[in-house]
Amino acid sequence: MPGNLEPLDLGIQIPYHFRCPISLDLMSDPVTISTGQTYDRTSIDSWIAMGNTTCPVTRVSLSDFTLIPNHTLRRLIQEWCVANRSNGVERIPTPKQPADPISVRSLLSQASAITGTHVSVRSRAAAIRRLRGLARDSEKNRVLIAAHNAREVLVRILFADVETTSSSSELVSESLALLVVLHMTETECEAVASDPGRVGFMTRLLFDSSIEIRVNAAALVEMVLTGSKSTDLKLVISGSDSIFEGVLDLLRNPISSRRALKIGIKAIFALCLVKQTRHLAISAGAAGILIDRLAADFDRCDTERGLATVELLCRLPEGCAAFGEHALTVPLMVKTILRVSDRATEYAAGALLALCTAEERFRDEAAAAGLVTQLLLLVQSDCTERAKRKAQMLLKLLRDSWPDDSSTVNSDDFGRTEVAPF
């Protein structure tokens, strides 16, 4: 075998100089550093991010940390990939270049310019759209954009006229879409939450004709809620029926995208963490919407959030009553136990505990759905201690419904345990 070739795991030979000296993998975005050595961008970025200040190969101190794209080597690698396509080698994609600080500053300046004869709304929106494209490319780009006070600029643009009735403008749409991917700081979140005009405008966006604006508005609601530590400010956001109705509508819509569902459940969960306003979620129809979605559409993480929200709302008497009106609530909670994840099991058990404590009819329904058997399995499983304690309390409530073969479990264990705090 020639000296400059090494076999891959699949028996395909790859030229040695096409491999990154750090990862030893085929380079997809080769860059050259100040010592003249070439590395894959991801690998050398990680090396520098770890605090290293020397060249990995030569150990010479780096005079600067500029990474220069090696276009010639990348073309050679792409040609080699094409030539070996029959061997299962895929052509490396043309890499997207990282954002340039000068370009970022220029785009932000264009976006924040005062609209007039020389600067149109369309050109300002185009600048933000370009920044959105850069932000989508990499986390490094998002950090760079945020470092240039982009969030402050975007908040100013988004809420420039909170009394406007034309919230579907291109400028609002683009600034909102970029803002929600840049992760606002606590100070920035509280600056929004403390302004009633901004909160009102954010709420109105939840009812926009554009589904993209509605989804991004829900993402902004969730971001501001979770980013604010002040209980009073959280109450300002969650204290209206409209905000619950707007978020829940994303979950109610039968054609909601996966992103809309994910953001919708995150937002309603964040809203329901505010104890004082949970009743507004119930009056807005949260119970039926959550059960319908849990029965059909959610992935594991969204299922966990959905069940956590159900448990929160079941802490209210009106919450138990509303969930009890849905024929699928109890069977779905029973079915979830030990089926999805430890967290899902814990939340489902908590919701069932609240329901069964509230009314005898829920205990009968749960027993008929096979809850006792599920609970006996649960207390002997490796699930969380909190889930086990909830299961023990449920078994105490359902003592008269135990199956005849449950004698292998010491029933005295279920009479001494109190419910752990949620």
Coordinates of C-alpha atoms in Angstrom, one line a residue:
M1 CA 0.0 0.0 0.0
P2 CA 1.4 3.5 -0.8
G3 CA 2.7 5.3 2.2
N4 CA 0.3 8.2 1.9
L5 CA -2.8 6.1 2.1
E6 CA -4.6 4.6 5.0
P7 CA -7.6 2.2 5.0
L8 CA -10.9 3.4 6.4
D9 CA -13.2 1.1 8.4
L10 CA -15.1 0.3 5.3
G11 CA -12.0 -0.6 3.3
I12 CA -11.9 2.7 1.4
Q13 CA -8.6 4.4 1.2
I14 CA -8.3 8.1 2.0
P15 CA -5.3 10.3 1.2
Y16 CA -3.4 11.1 4.5
H17 CA -3.3 14.8 3.8
F18 CA -7.2 14.9 3.5
R19 CA -7.4 13.9 7.1
C20 CA -7.6 16.5 9.9
P21 CA -4.5 16.1 12.2
I22 CA -6.7 16.5 15.2
S23 CA -9.7 14.2 14.5
L24 CA -8.1 12.0 11.8
D25 CA -11.4 12.3 9.9
L26 CA -11.9 13.5 6.4
M27 CA -11.9 17.3 6.4
S28 CA -15.1 19.0 5.3
D29 CA -14.0 22.6 5.9
P30 CA -10.2 22.8 5.8
V31 CA -8.7 26.0 7.2
T32 CA -5.1 27.1 7.6
I33 CA -3.8 28.7 10.7
S34 CA -0.8 31.1 11.2
T35 CA 1.7 28.3 11.4
G36 CA 0.7 27.1 7.9
Q37 CA -0.9 23.9 9.2
T38 CA -4.3 22.9 8.0
Y39 CA -7.1 21.5 10.1
D40 CA -10.9 20.9 9.8
R41 CA -12.6 24.1 11.1
T42 CA -14.7 22.3 13.7
S43 CA -11.7 20.6 15.2
I44 CA -9.4 23.6 15.4
D45 CA -12.3 25.8 16.7
S46 CA -12.7 23.3 19.5
W47 CA -9.0 23.2 20.2
I48 CA -8.8 27.0 20.6
A49 CA -12.1 27.1 22.6
M50 CA -10.5 24.8 25.1
G51 CA -7.9 27.5 25.8
N52 CA -5.0 26.1 23.7
T53 CA -2.7 28.8 22.2
T54 CA -0.4 26.6 20.2
C55 CA -0.5 24.7 16.9
P56 CA -1.6 21.1 17.6
V57 CA 1.0 19.7 15.2
T58 CA 4.1 22.0 15.6
R59 CA 3.4 23.2 19.2
V60 CA 4.4 26.7 18.0
S61 CA 2.6 29.5 19.7
L62 CA -0.1 31.0 17.4
S63 CA 0.6 34.6 16.4
D64 CA -3.1 35.1 15.8
F65 CA -6.2 32.9 15.7
T66 CA -7.4 33.8 12.2
L67 CA -8.7 30.7 10.3
I68 CA -8.1 31.0 6.5
P69 CA -10.3 28.8 4.3
N70 CA -8.1 26.4 2.2
H71 CA -10.3 26.4 -0.9
T72 CA -7.8 24.5 -3.0
L73 CA -7.6 21.5 -0.6
R74 CA -11.4 21.6 -0.2
R75 CA -11.9 21.3 -4.0
L76 CA -9.4 18.4 -4.1
I77 CA -11.3 16.6 -1.3
Q78 CA -14.6 17.1 -3.1
E79 CA -13.1 15.8 -6.4
W80 CA -11.8 12.7 -4.5
C81 CA -15.3 12.2 -2.9
V82 CA -16.9 12.3 -6.4
A83 CA -14.4 9.9 -7.8
N84 CA -15.1 7.4 -5.0
R85 CA -18.9 7.8 -5.0
S86 CA -19.2 4.2 -6.2
N87 CA -17.5 3.1 -2.9
G88 CA -20.1 4.8 -0.8
V89 CA -18.3 8.1 -0.2
E90 CA -20.5 11.1 -0.1
R91 CA -19.4 14.5 -1.5
I92 CA -18.7 17.0 1.3
P93 CA -21.0 20.0 1.1
T94 CA -19.6 23.4 0.4
P95 CA -19.2 24.9 3.9
K96 CA -21.0 28.0 4.9
Q97 CA -18.5 30.7 5.9
P98 CA -18.7 32.1 9.4
A99 CA -20.2 35.5 10.0
D100 CA -17.8 38.5 9.6
P101 CA -17.9 41.1 12.4
I102 CA -17.8 43.9 10.0
S103 CA -20.8 42.5 8.0
V104 CA -22.7 41.9 11.2
R105 CA -22.2 45.5 12.3
S106 CA -23.2 46.8 8.8
L107 CA -26.4 44.7 8.7
L108 CA -27.4 45.8 12.2
S109 CA -26.8 49.4 11.3
Q110 CA -29.0 49.0 8.2
A111 CA -31.7 47.3 10.2
S112 CA -31.8 50.0 12.8
A113 CA -31.7 53.0 10.4
I114 CA -34.7 55.3 10.5
T115 CA -37.1 54.6 7.6
G116 CA -37.1 57.4 5.1
T117 CA -36.5 58.3 1.6
H118 CA -33.1 56.5 1.5
V119 CA -33.9 53.6 3.7
S120 CA -37.0 51.5 3.2
V121 CA -38.8 49.1 5.5
R122 CA -38.0 46.4 2.9
S123 CA -34.3 47.1 3.0
R124 CA -34.2 47.0 6.8
A125 CA -36.2 43.7 6.9
A126 CA -33.7 42.3 4.3
A127 CA -30.8 43.1 6.6
I128 CA -32.5 41.3 9.5
R129 CA -33.3 38.4 7.1
R130 CA -29.6 38.1 6.2
L131 CA -28.7 38.1 9.9
R132 CA -31.3 35.3 10.5
G133 CA -29.6 33.3 7.8
L134 CA -26.2 33.7 9.5
A135 CA -27.8 32.8 12.9
R136 CA -29.2 29.6 11.5
D137 CA -25.8 28.5 10.2
S138 CA -24.0 28.1 13.6
E139 CA -24.0 28.8 17.3
K140 CA -20.7 30.7 16.7
N141 CA -22.6 33.1 14.4
R142 CA -25.4 33.6 17.0
V143 CA -22.9 34.4 19.7
L144 CA -21.2 36.9 17.4
I145 CA -24.5 38.6 16.4
A146 CA -25.6 38.8 20.0
A147 CA -22.2 40.3 21.0
H148 CA -23.0 43.3 18.8
N149 CA -26.1 44.3 20.9
A150 CA -28.4 42.7 18.3
R151 CA -31.0 41.9 20.9
E152 CA -31.3 45.5 22.0
V153 CA -31.6 46.6 18.4
L154 CA -34.3 43.9 17.7
V155 CA -36.3 44.7 20.8
R156 CA -36.3 48.4 19.8
I157 CA -37.4 47.6 16.3
L158 CA -40.1 45.1 17.4
F159 CA -41.7 47.3 19.9
A160 CA -41.1 50.6 18.0
D161 CA -44.8 51.3 17.9
V162 CA -46.7 49.1 20.3
E163 CA -50.0 50.8 19.4
T164 CA -49.7 49.8 15.7
T165 CA -52.6 47.8 14.3
S166 CA -50.5 46.5 11.4
S167 CA -48.4 43.8 13.3
S168 CA -47.9 41.7 10.2
S169 CA -45.3 44.0 8.7
E170 CA -42.2 42.4 7.2
L171 CA -40.0 44.3 9.7
V172 CA -41.9 43.0 12.7
S173 CA -41.9 39.4 11.3
E174 CA -38.1 39.4 10.7
S175 CA -37.1 41.1 13.9
L176 CA -39.3 38.7 16.0
A177 CA -38.0 35.6 14.2
L178 CA -34.3 36.6 14.9
L179 CA -34.9 37.7 18.4
V180 CA -36.3 34.4 19.6
V181 CA -33.1 32.5 18.5
L182 CA -30.7 34.8 20.3
H183 CA -31.9 34.1 23.9
M184 CA -32.6 37.3 25.8
T185 CA -30.9 38.0 29.1
E186 CA -32.8 38.4 32.4
T187 CA -32.5 42.2 32.2
E188 CA -33.9 42.2 28.6
C189 CA -36.7 39.9 29.5
E190 CA -37.7 42.0 32.5
A191 CA -37.6 45.2 30.3
V192 CA -40.3 43.6 28.1
A193 CA -42.3 42.2 31.0
S194 CA -42.3 45.5 32.9
D195 CA -43.8 47.4 30.0
P196 CA -47.6 46.9 29.7
G197 CA -47.6 48.2 26.2
R198 CA -45.0 45.7 25.1
V199 CA -46.8 42.8 26.8
G200 CA -50.0 43.9 25.1
F201 CA -48.3 44.0 21.7
M202 CA -46.7 40.6 22.3
T203 CA -50.1 39.2 23.1
R204 CA -51.7 40.7 20.0
L205 CA -49.0 39.0 17.9
L206 CA -50.4 35.6 19.1
F207 CA -53.5 36.3 17.0
D208 CA -51.7 37.5 13.9
S209 CA -52.8 36.2 10.5
S210 CA -49.3 34.8 9.9
I211 CA -48.7 31.5 11.6
E212 CA -45.0 32.2 11.7
I213 CA -45.5 35.3 13.7
R214 CA -47.9 33.5 16.0
V215 CA -45.4 30.7 16.7
N216 CA -42.5 33.2 17.2
A217 CA -44.7 35.3 19.5
A218 CA -45.4 32.2 21.6
A219 CA -41.7 31.5 21.7
L220 CA -41.1 35.1 22.9
V221 CA -43.7 34.7 25.6
E222 CA -42.0 31.6 26.9
M223 CA -38.6 33.2 26.7
V224 CA -39.7 36.3 28.6
L225 CA -41.5 34.2 31.3
T226 CA -38.6 31.9 31.9
G227 CA -36.0 34.6 31.7
S228 CA -37.7 36.8 34.3
K229 CA -37.2 36.0 38.0
S230 CA -39.7 38.5 39.3
T231 CA -43.0 36.9 40.3
D232 CA -44.8 40.2 39.9
L233 CA -43.6 40.5 36.3
K234 CA -44.6 36.9 35.5
L235 CA -48.1 37.8 36.7
V236 CA -48.2 40.7 34.4
I237 CA -47.6 38.4 31.4
S238 CA -49.9 35.5 32.5
G239 CA -52.6 37.7 33.9
S240 CA -54.9 37.8 30.8
D241 CA -57.2 35.4 29.2
S242 CA -56.0 36.4 25.8
I243 CA -52.4 35.2 26.2
F244 CA -53.7 31.7 27.2
E245 CA -56.1 31.6 24.3
G246 CA -53.4 32.7 21.8
V247 CA -50.9 30.0 23.0
L248 CA -53.5 27.3 23.3
D249 CA -54.7 28.0 19.7
L250 CA -51.4 26.8 18.4
L251 CA -52.1 23.4 20.1
R252 CA -55.7 23.4 19.1
N253 CA -55.0 23.9 15.4
P254 CA -55.2 20.5 13.6
I255 CA -52.6 21.5 11.0
S256 CA -50.0 22.9 13.5
S257 CA -46.4 22.1 12.5
R258 CA -44.1 20.2 14.7
R259 CA -42.4 23.4 15.7
A260 CA -45.7 25.1 16.5
L261 CA -46.6 22.2 18.8
K262 CA -43.2 22.2 20.5
I263 CA -43.3 25.9 21.2
G264 CA -46.9 25.9 22.1
I265 CA -46.5 23.3 24.8
K266 CA -43.4 25.0 26.2
A267 CA -45.2 28.3 26.4
I268 CA -48.3 26.9 28.1
F269 CA -46.2 25.1 30.6
A270 CA -44.3 28.3 31.4
L271 CA -47.6 30.1 31.8
C272 CA -49.0 27.4 34.1
L273 CA -45.9 27.6 36.4
V274 CA -47.4 30.9 37.6
K275 CA -49.8 29.6 40.4
Q276 CA -52.1 32.6 40.6
T277 CA -53.2 32.4 36.9
R278 CA -53.6 28.7 36.3
H279 CA -57.4 29.1 36.4
L280 CA -57.1 31.2 33.3
A281 CA -55.7 28.2 31.5
I282 CA -58.6 26.1 32.6
S283 CA -61.2 28.6 31.4
A284 CA -59.4 28.9 28.1
G285 CA -59.9 25.2 27.5
A286 CA -56.5 23.8 28.3
A287 CA -57.7 20.5 29.6
G288 CA -59.4 19.2 26.5
I289 CA -56.6 20.6 24.2
L290 CA -53.8 19.0 26.2
I291 CA -55.5 15.6 26.4
D292 CA -56.2 15.6 22.7
R293 CA -52.6 16.4 21.8
L294 CA -51.1 14.0 24.4
A295 CA -53.2 11.2 22.8
A296 CA -51.8 11.9 19.3
D297 CA -49.0 14.2 18.5
F298 CA -46.3 14.8 21.0
D299 CA -42.7 13.4 21.0
R300 CA -41.2 12.3 24.3
C301 CA -40.0 15.7 25.6
D302 CA -43.3 17.4 24.6
T303 CA -45.2 14.6 26.3
E304 CA -43.3 15.2 29.5
R305 CA -44.1 18.9 29.4
G306 CA -47.7 18.2 28.5
L307 CA -48.1 15.8 31.5
A308 CA -46.3 18.2 33.8
T309 CA -48.8 20.9 32.8
V310 CA -51.7 18.5 33.4
E311 CA -50.4 17.8 36.9
L312 CA -50.1 21.5 37.6
L313 CA -53.6 22.2 36.5
C314 CA -55.0 19.2 38.5
R315 CA -53.9 21.0 41.6
L316 CA -57.0 23.2 41.2
P317 CA -60.5 21.8 41.9
E318 CA -61.7 23.3 38.7
G319 CA -58.7 21.7 36.9
C320 CA -59.7 18.2 38.2
A321 CA -63.3 18.8 37.1
A322 CA -62.2 20.0 33.6
F323 CA -59.9 17.0 33.0
G324 CA -62.5 14.7 34.4
E325 CA -64.9 15.7 31.7
H326 CA -62.6 14.3 29.0
A327 CA -63.2 10.6 28.6
L328 CA -59.5 9.9 27.7
T329 CA -57.9 11.7 30.7
V330 CA -57.8 8.8 33.2
P331 CA -57.1 6.0 30.7
L332 CA -54.4 8.1 29.1
M333 CA -52.7 8.8 32.4
V334 CA -52.9 5.1 33.4
K335 CA -51.5 4.1 30.0
T336 CA -48.6 6.5 30.3
I337 CA -47.2 5.0 33.5
L338 CA -44.0 3.1 32.8
R339 CA -44.5 3.6 29.0
V340 CA -42.7 6.9 28.1
S341 CA -40.1 7.9 30.6
D342 CA -39.5 8.2 34.4
R343 CA -40.5 11.9 34.3
A344 CA -43.7 11.1 32.3
T345 CA -44.5 8.4 34.8
E346 CA -44.1 10.7 37.7
Y347 CA -46.3 13.5 36.2
A348 CA -49.0 11.0 35.2
A349 CA -49.0 9.5 38.7
G350 CA -49.2 13.0 40.2
A351 CA -52.2 13.9 38.0
L352 CA -54.0 10.7 38.9
L353 CA -53.3 11.2 42.6
A354 CA -55.0 14.6 42.4
L355 CA -58.0 13.3 40.4
C356 CA -58.5 10.2 42.6
T357 CA -58.2 12.3 45.7
A358 CA -60.8 14.8 44.3
E359 CA -63.6 12.3 43.5
E360 CA -64.5 8.7 44.0
R361 CA -65.7 8.3 40.4
F362 CA -62.1 8.9 39.2
R363 CA -60.8 6.1 41.5
D364 CA -63.4 3.7 40.0
E365 CA -62.4 4.7 36.5
A366 CA -58.7 4.4 37.2
A367 CA -59.1 1.0 38.7
A368 CA -61.2 -0.2 35.7
A369 CA -58.3 1.1 33.4
G370 CA -55.8 -1.2 35.3
L371 CA -54.1 1.4 37.4
V372 CA -53.6 -0.9 40.4
T373 CA -51.5 -3.4 38.5
Q374 CA -49.5 -0.5 37.0
L375 CA -48.8 0.9 40.4
L376 CA -47.7 -2.4 41.9
L377 CA -45.2 -2.6 39.0
L378 CA -44.2 1.0 39.5
V379 CA -43.3 0.7 43.2
Q380 CA -41.0 -2.2 42.4
S381 CA -39.3 -0.5 39.5
D382 CA -36.3 1.7 39.3
C383 CA -38.3 4.9 38.8
T384 CA -37.9 8.1 40.8
E385 CA -38.6 8.1 44.6
R386 CA -41.2 10.9 44.0
A387 CA -43.0 8.7 41.5
K388 CA -43.0 5.8 44.0
R389 CA -44.4 8.0 46.8
K390 CA -47.2 9.1 44.6
A391 CA -47.9 5.5 43.6
Q392 CA -48.0 4.5 47.2
M393 CA -50.6 7.2 48.0
L394 CA -52.6 6.1 45.0
L395 CA -52.5 2.5 46.2
K396 CA -53.8 3.5 49.6
L397 CA -56.7 5.3 47.9
L398 CA -57.4 2.3 45.7
R399 CA -57.0 -0.3 48.4
D400 CA -60.5 -1.8 47.8
S401 CA -59.6 -2.3 44.1
W402 CA -56.4 -4.3 44.6
P403 CA -56.3 -7.6 42.6
D404 CA -56.3 -10.8 44.6
D405 CA -52.7 -11.7 43.7
S406 CA -51.4 -8.4 45.2
S407 CA -50.5 -10.2 48.5
T408 CA -46.9 -10.4 47.5
V409 CA -46.7 -6.6 48.2
N410 CA -46.7 -5.5 51.9
S411 CA -49.8 -3.4 52.1
D412 CA -48.6 -1.7 55.3
D413 CA -46.0 0.1 53.2
F414 CA -48.7 2.1 51.5
G415 CA -50.3 3.5 54.6
R416 CA -47.3 5.4 56.0
T417 CA -46.1 7.5 53.1
E418 CA -47.0 11.1 52.5
V419 CA -47.0 12.8 49.1
A420 CA -43.7 14.4 48.2
P421 CA -43.9 18.1 47.1
F422 CA -44.2 18.3 43.3

